[in-house]
PDB file of C-alpha atoms in Angstrom:
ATOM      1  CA  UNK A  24      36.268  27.155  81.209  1.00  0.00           C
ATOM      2  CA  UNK A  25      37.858  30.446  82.263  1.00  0.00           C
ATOM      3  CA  UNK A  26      36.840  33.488  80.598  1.00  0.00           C
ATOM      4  CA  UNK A  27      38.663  36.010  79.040  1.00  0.00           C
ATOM      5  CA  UNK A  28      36.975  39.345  78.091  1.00  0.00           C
ATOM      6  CA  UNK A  29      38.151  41.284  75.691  1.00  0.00           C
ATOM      7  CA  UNK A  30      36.600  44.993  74.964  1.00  0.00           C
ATOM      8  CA  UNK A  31      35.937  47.260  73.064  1.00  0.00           C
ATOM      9  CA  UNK A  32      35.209  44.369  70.195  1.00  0.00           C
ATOM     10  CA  UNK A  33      36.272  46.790  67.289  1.00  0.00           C
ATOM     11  CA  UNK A  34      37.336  50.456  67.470  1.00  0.00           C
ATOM     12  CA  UNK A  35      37.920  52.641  64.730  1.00  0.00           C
ATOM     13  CA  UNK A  36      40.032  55.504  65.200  1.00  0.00           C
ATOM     14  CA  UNK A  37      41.991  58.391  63.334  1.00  0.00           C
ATOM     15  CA  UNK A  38      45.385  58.565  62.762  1.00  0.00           C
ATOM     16  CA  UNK A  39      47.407  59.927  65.278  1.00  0.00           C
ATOM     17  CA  UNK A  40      44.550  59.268  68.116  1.00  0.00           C
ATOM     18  CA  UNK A  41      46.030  57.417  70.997  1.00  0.00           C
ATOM     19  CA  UNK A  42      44.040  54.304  71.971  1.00  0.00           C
ATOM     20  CA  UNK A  43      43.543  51.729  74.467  1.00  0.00           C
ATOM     21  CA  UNK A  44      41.875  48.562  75.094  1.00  0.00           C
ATOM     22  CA  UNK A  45      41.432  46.114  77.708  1.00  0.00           C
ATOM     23  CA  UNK A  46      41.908  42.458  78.677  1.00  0.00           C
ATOM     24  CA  UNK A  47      39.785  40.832  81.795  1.00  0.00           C
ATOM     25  CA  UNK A  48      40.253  37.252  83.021  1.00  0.00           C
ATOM     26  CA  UNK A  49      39.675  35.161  85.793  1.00  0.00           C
ATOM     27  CA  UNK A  50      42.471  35.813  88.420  1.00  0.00           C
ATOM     28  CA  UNK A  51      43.030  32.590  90.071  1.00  0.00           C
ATOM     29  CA  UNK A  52      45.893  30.066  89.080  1.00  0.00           C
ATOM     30  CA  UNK A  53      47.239  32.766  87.017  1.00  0.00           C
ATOM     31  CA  UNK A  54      50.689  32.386  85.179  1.00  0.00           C
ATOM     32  CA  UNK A  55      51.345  34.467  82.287  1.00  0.00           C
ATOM     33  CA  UNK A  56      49.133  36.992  80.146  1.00  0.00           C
ATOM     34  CA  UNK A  57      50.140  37.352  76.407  1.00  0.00           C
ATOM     35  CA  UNK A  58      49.217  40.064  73.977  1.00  0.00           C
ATOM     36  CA  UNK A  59      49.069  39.508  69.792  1.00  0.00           C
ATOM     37  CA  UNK A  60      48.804  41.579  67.269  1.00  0.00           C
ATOM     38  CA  UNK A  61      47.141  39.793  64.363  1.00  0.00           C
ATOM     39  CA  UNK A  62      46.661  40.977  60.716  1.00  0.00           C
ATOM     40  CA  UNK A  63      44.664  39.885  58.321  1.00  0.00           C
ATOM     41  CA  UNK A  64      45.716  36.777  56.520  1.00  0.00           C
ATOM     42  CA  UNK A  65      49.353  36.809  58.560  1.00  0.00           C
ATOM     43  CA  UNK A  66      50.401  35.000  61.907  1.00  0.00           C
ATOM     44  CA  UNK A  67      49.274  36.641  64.983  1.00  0.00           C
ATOM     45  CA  UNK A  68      52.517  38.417  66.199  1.00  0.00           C
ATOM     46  CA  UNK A  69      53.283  37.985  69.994  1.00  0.00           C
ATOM     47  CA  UNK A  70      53.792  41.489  71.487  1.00  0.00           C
ATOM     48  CA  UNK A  71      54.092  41.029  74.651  1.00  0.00           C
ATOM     49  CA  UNK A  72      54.467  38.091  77.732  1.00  0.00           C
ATOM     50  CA  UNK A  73      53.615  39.312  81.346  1.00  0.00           C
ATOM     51  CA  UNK A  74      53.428  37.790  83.959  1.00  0.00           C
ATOM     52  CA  UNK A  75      54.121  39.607  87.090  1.00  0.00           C
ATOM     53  CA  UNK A  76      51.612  41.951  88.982  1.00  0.00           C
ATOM     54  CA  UNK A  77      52.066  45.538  88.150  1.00  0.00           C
ATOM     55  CA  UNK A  78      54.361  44.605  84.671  1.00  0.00           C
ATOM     56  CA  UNK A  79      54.645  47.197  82.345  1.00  0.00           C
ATOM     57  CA  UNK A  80      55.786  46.406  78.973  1.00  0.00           C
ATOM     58  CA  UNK A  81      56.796  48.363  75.926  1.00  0.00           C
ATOM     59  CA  UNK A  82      57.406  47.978  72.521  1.00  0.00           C
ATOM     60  CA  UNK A  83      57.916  51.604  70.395  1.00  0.00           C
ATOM     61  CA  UNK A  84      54.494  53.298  70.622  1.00  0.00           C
ATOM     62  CA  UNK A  85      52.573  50.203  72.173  1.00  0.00           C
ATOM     63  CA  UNK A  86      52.569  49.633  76.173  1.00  0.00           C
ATOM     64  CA  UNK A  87      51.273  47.190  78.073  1.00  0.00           C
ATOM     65  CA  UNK A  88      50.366  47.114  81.491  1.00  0.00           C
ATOM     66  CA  UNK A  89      49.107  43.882  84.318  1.00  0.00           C
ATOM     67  CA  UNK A  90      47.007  43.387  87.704  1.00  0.00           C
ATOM     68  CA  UNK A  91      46.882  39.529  88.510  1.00  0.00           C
ATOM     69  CA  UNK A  92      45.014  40.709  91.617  1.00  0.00           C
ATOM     70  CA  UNK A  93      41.735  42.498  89.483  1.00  0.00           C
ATOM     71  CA  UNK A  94      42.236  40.293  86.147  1.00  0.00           C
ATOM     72  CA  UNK A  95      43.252  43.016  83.889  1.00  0.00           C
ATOM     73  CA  UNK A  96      45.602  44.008  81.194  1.00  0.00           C
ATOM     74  CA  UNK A  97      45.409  46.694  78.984  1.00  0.00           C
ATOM     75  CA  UNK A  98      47.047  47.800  75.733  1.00  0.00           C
ATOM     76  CA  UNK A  99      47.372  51.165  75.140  1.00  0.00           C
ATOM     77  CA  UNK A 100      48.963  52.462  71.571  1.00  0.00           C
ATOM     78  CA  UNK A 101      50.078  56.333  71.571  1.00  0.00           C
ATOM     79  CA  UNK A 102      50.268  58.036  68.127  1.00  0.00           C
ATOM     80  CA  UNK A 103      48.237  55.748  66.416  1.00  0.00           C
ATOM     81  CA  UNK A 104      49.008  54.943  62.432  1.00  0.00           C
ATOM     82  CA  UNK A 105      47.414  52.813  60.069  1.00  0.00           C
ATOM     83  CA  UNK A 106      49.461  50.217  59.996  1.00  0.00           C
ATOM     84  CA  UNK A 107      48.734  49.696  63.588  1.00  0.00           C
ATOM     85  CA  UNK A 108      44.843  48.068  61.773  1.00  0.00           C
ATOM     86  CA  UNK A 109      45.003  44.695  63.057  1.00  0.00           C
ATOM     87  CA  UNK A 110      43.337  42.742  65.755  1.00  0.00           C
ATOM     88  CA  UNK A 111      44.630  42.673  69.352  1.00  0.00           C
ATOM     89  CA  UNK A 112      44.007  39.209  71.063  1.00  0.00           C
ATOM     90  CA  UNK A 113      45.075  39.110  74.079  1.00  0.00           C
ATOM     91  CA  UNK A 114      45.430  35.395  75.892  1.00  0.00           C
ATOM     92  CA  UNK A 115      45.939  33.772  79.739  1.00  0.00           C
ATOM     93  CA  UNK A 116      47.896  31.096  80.985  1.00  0.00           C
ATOM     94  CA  UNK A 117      47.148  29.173  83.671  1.00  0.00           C
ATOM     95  CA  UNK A 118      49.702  27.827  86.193  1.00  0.00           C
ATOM     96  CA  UNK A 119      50.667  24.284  85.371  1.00  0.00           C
ATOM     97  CA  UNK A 120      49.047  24.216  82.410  1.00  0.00           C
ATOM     98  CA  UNK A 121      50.093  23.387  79.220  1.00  0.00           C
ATOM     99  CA  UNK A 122      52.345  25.668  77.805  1.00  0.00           C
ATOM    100  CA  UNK A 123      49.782  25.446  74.196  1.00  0.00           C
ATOM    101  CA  UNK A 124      46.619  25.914  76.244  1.00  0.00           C
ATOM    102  CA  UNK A 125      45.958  29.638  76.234  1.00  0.00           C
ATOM    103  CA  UNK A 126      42.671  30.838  76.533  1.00  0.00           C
ATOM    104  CA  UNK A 127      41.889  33.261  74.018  1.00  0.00           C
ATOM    105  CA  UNK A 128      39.674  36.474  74.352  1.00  0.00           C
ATOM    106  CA  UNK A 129      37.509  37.404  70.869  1.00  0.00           C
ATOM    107  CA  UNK A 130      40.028  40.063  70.334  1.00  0.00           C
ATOM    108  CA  UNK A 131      39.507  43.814  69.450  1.00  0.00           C
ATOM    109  CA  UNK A 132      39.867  45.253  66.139  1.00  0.00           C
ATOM    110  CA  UNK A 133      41.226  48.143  65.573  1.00  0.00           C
ATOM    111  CA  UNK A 134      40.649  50.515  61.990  1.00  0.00           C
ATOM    112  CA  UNK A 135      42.953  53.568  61.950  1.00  0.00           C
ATOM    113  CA  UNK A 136      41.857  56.094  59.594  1.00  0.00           C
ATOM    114  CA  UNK A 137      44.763  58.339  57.500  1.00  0.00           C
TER     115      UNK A 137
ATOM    116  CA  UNK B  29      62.226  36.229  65.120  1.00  0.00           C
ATOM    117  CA  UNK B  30      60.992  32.576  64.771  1.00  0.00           C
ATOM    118  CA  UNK B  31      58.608  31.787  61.748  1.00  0.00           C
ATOM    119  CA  UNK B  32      55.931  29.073  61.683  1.00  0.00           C
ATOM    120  CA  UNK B  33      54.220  28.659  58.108  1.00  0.00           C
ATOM    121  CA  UNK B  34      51.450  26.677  57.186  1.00  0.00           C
ATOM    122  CA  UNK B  35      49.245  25.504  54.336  1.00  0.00           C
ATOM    123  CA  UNK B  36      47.525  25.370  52.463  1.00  0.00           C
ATOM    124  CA  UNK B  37      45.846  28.756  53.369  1.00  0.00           C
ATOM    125  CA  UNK B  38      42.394  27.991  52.128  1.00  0.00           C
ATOM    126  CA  UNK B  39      40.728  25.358  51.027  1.00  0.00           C
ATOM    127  CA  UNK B  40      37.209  23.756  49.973  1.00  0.00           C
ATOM    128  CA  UNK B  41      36.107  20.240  49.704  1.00  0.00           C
ATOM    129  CA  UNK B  42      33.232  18.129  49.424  1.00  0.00           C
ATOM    130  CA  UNK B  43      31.425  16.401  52.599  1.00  0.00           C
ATOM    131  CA  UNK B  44      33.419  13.208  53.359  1.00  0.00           C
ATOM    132  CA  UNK B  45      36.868  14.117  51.741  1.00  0.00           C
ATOM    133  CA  UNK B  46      40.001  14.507  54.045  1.00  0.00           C
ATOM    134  CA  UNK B  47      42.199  16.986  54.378  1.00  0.00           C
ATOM    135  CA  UNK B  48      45.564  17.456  55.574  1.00  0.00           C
ATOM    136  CA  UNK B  49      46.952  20.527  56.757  1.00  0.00           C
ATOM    137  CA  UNK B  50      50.973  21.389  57.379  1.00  0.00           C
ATOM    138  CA  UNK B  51      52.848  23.456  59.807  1.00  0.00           C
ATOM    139  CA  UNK B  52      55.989  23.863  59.670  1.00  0.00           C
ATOM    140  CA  UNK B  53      58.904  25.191  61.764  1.00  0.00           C
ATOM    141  CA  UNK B  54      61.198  27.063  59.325  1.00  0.00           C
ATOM    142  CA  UNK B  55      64.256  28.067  61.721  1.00  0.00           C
ATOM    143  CA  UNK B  56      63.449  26.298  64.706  1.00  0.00           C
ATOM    144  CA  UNK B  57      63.406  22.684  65.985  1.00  0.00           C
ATOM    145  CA  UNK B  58      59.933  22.454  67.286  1.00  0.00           C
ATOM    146  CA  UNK B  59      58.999  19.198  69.611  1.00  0.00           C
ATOM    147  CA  UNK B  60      55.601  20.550  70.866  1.00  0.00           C
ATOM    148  CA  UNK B  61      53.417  22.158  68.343  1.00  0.00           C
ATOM    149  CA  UNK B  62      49.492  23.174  69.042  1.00  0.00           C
ATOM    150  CA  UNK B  63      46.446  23.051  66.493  1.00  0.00           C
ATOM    151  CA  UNK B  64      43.819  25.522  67.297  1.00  0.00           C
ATOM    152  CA  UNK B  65      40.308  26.324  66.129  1.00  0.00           C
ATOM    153  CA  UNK B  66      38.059  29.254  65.344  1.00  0.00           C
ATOM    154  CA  UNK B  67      34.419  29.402  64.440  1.00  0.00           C
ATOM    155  CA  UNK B  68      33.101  32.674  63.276  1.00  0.00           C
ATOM    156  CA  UNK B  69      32.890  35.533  66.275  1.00  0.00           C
ATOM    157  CA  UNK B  70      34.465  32.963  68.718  1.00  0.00           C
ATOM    158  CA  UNK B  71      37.793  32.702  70.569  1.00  0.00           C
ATOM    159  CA  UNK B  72      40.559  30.467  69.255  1.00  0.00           C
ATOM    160  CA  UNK B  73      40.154  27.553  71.064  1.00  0.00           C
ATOM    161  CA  UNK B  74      43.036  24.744  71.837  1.00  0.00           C
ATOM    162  CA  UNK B  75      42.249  21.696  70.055  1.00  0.00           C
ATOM    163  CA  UNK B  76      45.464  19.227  70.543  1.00  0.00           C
ATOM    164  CA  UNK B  77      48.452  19.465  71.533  1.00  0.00           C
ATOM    165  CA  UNK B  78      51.296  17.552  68.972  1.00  0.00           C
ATOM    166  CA  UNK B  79      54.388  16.045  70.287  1.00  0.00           C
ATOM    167  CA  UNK B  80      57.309  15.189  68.184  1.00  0.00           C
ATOM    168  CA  UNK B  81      58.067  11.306  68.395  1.00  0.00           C
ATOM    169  CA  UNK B  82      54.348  10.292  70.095  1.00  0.00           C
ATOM    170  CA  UNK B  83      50.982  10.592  70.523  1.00  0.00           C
ATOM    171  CA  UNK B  84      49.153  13.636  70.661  1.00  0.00           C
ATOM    172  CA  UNK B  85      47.312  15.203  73.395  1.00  0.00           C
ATOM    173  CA  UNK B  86      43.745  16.392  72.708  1.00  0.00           C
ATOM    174  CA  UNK B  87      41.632  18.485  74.612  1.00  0.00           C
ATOM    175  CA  UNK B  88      37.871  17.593  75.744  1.00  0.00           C
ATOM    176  CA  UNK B  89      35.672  17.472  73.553  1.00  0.00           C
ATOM    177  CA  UNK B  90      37.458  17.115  70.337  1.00  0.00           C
ATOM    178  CA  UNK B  91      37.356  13.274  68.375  1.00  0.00           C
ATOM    179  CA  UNK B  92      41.085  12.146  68.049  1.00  0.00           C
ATOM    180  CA  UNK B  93      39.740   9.552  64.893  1.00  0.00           C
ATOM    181  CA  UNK B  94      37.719  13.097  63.081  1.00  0.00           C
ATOM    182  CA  UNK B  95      41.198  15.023  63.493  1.00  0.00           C
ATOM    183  CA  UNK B  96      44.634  13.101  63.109  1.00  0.00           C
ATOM    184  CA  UNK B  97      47.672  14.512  63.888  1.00  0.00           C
ATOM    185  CA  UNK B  98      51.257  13.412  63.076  1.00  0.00           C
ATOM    186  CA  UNK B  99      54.702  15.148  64.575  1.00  0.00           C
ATOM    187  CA  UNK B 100      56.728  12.759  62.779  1.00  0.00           C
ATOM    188  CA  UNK B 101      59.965  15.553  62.817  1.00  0.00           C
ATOM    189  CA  UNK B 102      61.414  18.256  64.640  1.00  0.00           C
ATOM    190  CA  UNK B 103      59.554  21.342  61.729  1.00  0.00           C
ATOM    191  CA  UNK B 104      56.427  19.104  60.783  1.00  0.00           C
ATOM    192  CA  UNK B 105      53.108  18.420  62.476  1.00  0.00           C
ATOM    193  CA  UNK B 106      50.247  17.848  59.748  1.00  0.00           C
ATOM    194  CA  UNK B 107      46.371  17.738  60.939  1.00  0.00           C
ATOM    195  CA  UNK B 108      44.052  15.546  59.063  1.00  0.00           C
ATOM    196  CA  UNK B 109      40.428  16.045  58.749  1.00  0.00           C
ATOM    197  CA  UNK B 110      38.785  13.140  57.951  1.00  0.00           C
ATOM    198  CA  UNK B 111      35.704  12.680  56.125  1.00  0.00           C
ATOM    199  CA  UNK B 112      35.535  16.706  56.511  1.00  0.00           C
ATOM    200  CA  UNK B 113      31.486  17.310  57.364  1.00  0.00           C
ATOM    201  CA  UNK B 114      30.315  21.141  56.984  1.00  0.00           C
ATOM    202  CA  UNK B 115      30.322  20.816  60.688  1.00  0.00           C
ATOM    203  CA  UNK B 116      33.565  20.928  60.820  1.00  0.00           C
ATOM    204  CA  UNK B 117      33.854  24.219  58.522  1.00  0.00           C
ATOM    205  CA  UNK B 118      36.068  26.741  60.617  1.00  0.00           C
ATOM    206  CA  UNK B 119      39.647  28.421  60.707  1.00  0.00           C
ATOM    207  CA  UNK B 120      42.439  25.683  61.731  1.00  0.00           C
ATOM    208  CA  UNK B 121      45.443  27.446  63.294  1.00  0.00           C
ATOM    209  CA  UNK B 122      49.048  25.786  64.673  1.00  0.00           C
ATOM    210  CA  UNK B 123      51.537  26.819  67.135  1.00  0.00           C
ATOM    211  CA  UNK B 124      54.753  26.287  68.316  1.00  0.00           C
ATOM    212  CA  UNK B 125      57.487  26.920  70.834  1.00  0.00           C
ATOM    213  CA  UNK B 126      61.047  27.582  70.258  1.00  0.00           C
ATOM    214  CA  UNK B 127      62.781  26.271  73.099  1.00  0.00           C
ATOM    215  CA  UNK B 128      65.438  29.776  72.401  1.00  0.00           C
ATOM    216  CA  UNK B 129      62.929  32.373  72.456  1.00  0.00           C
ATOM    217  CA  UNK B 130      61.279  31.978  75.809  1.00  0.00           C
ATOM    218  CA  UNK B 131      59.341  29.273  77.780  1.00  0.00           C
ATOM    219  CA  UNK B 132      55.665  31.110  77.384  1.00  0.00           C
ATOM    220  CA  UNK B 133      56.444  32.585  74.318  1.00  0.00           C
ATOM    221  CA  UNK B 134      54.515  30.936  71.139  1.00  0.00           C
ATOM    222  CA  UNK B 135      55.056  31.310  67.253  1.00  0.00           C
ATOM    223  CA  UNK B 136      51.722  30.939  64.884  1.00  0.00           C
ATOM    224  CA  UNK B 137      51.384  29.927  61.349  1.00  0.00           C
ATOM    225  CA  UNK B 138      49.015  32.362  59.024  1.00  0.00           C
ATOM    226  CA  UNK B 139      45.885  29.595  59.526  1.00  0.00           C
ATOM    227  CA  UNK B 140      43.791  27.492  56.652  1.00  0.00           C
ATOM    228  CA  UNK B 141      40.248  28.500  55.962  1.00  0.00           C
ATOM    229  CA  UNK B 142      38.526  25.130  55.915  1.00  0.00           C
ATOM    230  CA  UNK B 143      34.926  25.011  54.170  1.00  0.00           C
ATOM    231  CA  UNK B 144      33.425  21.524  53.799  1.00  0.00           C
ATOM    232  CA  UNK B 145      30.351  21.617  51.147  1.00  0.00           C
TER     233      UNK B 145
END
């Protein structure tokens, strides 16, 4: 089993803090790196699909960034709000592998404070 | 964007009861769906993987006979537990792809809370 490493494991900040948090996997037979934002009770939300060395992704006031060669990803959320609470998994796909078998880190939660 | 909803949410049963949960495509045509499991402070972990139309594909360690799945349509793939032990307690979770969206790209359902007294 590959490992993925997800840290802090909870963070609690105050509105209008930027934030980030990061992703480590194994880097071999890499394909694609996916990022969820899960609430309580509701479907984790897919925020992001990278899969190429150096991608940078974006979606409003949450960025992503990727290194296949190290094994990291991290998140980083600028201006955070309380509706950004939720936890962050973030997940790896291998290369060949079936397109359901993502390995899951533990996730971090995040509290934002008004 | 694509939704995936499943039930029931929650639910509680005695020791050697089954139970059958339901995911559903709602907009989508869905012919590979995935059940995942979580115990408390772990990962979600890939239990089986459910293709429309045939048998489905389970990952080591997990019993196809304990945990039956059908994909008898396009939107449905149900998981049975059967004769549910408190063993088997834990947070059941399904996937699936819409072939429009993106190859990689997966869709969850909300989960089901299974505790087995």
């Amino acid at each position: 089993i590959l490992n993925v490493e997800q840290s802090p494991q909870s963070l609690h900040v105050q509105e209008g803090d930027s934030t980030n948090f990061t992703c480590s996997f194994p880097s071999s037979n890499f394909y694609a790196l996916h990022w969820y934002r899960w609430e309580t009770a509701k479907s984790p939300e897919a925020l992001f699909v990278m899969t190429l060395n150096g991608d940078e992704k974006k979606k409003g006031r949450i960025s992503a960034t990727l290194n296949t060669k190290e094994g990291y990803s991290y998140l980083y959320i600028k201006g955070s709000q309380p509706e950004d609470s939720a936890t962050y998994l973030c997940a790896r796909m291998n290369y060949g592998g079936s397109q359901g078998n993502l390995i899951f880190g533990k996730g971090t939660k995040l509290s934002v404070k008004p | 964007g694509a939704v995936v909803s499943q039930h029931p949410s929650r639910v509680i049963c005695k020791s050697g009861t089954s139970v059958k949960i339901e995911c559903r495509s709602l907009d989508f045509q869905a012919t590979t769906m995935f059940w995942y499991r979580q115990f408390p402070k772990q990962s979600l972990m890939l239990m089986a993987t459910s293709n429309e139309g045939s048998k489905a594909t389970y990952e080591q360690g997990v019993e196809k006979d304990k945990f039956l799945i059908n994909h008898a349509s396009l939107t449905l793939s149900t998981l049975t537990v059967s004769s549910a032990l408190p063993v088997d307690s834990s947070f059941y979770i399904c996937s699936a792809r819409d072939p429009l969206a993106g190859v990689e790209k997966l869709f969850f359902g909300s989960g089901t809370q299974l505790s087995v007294l």
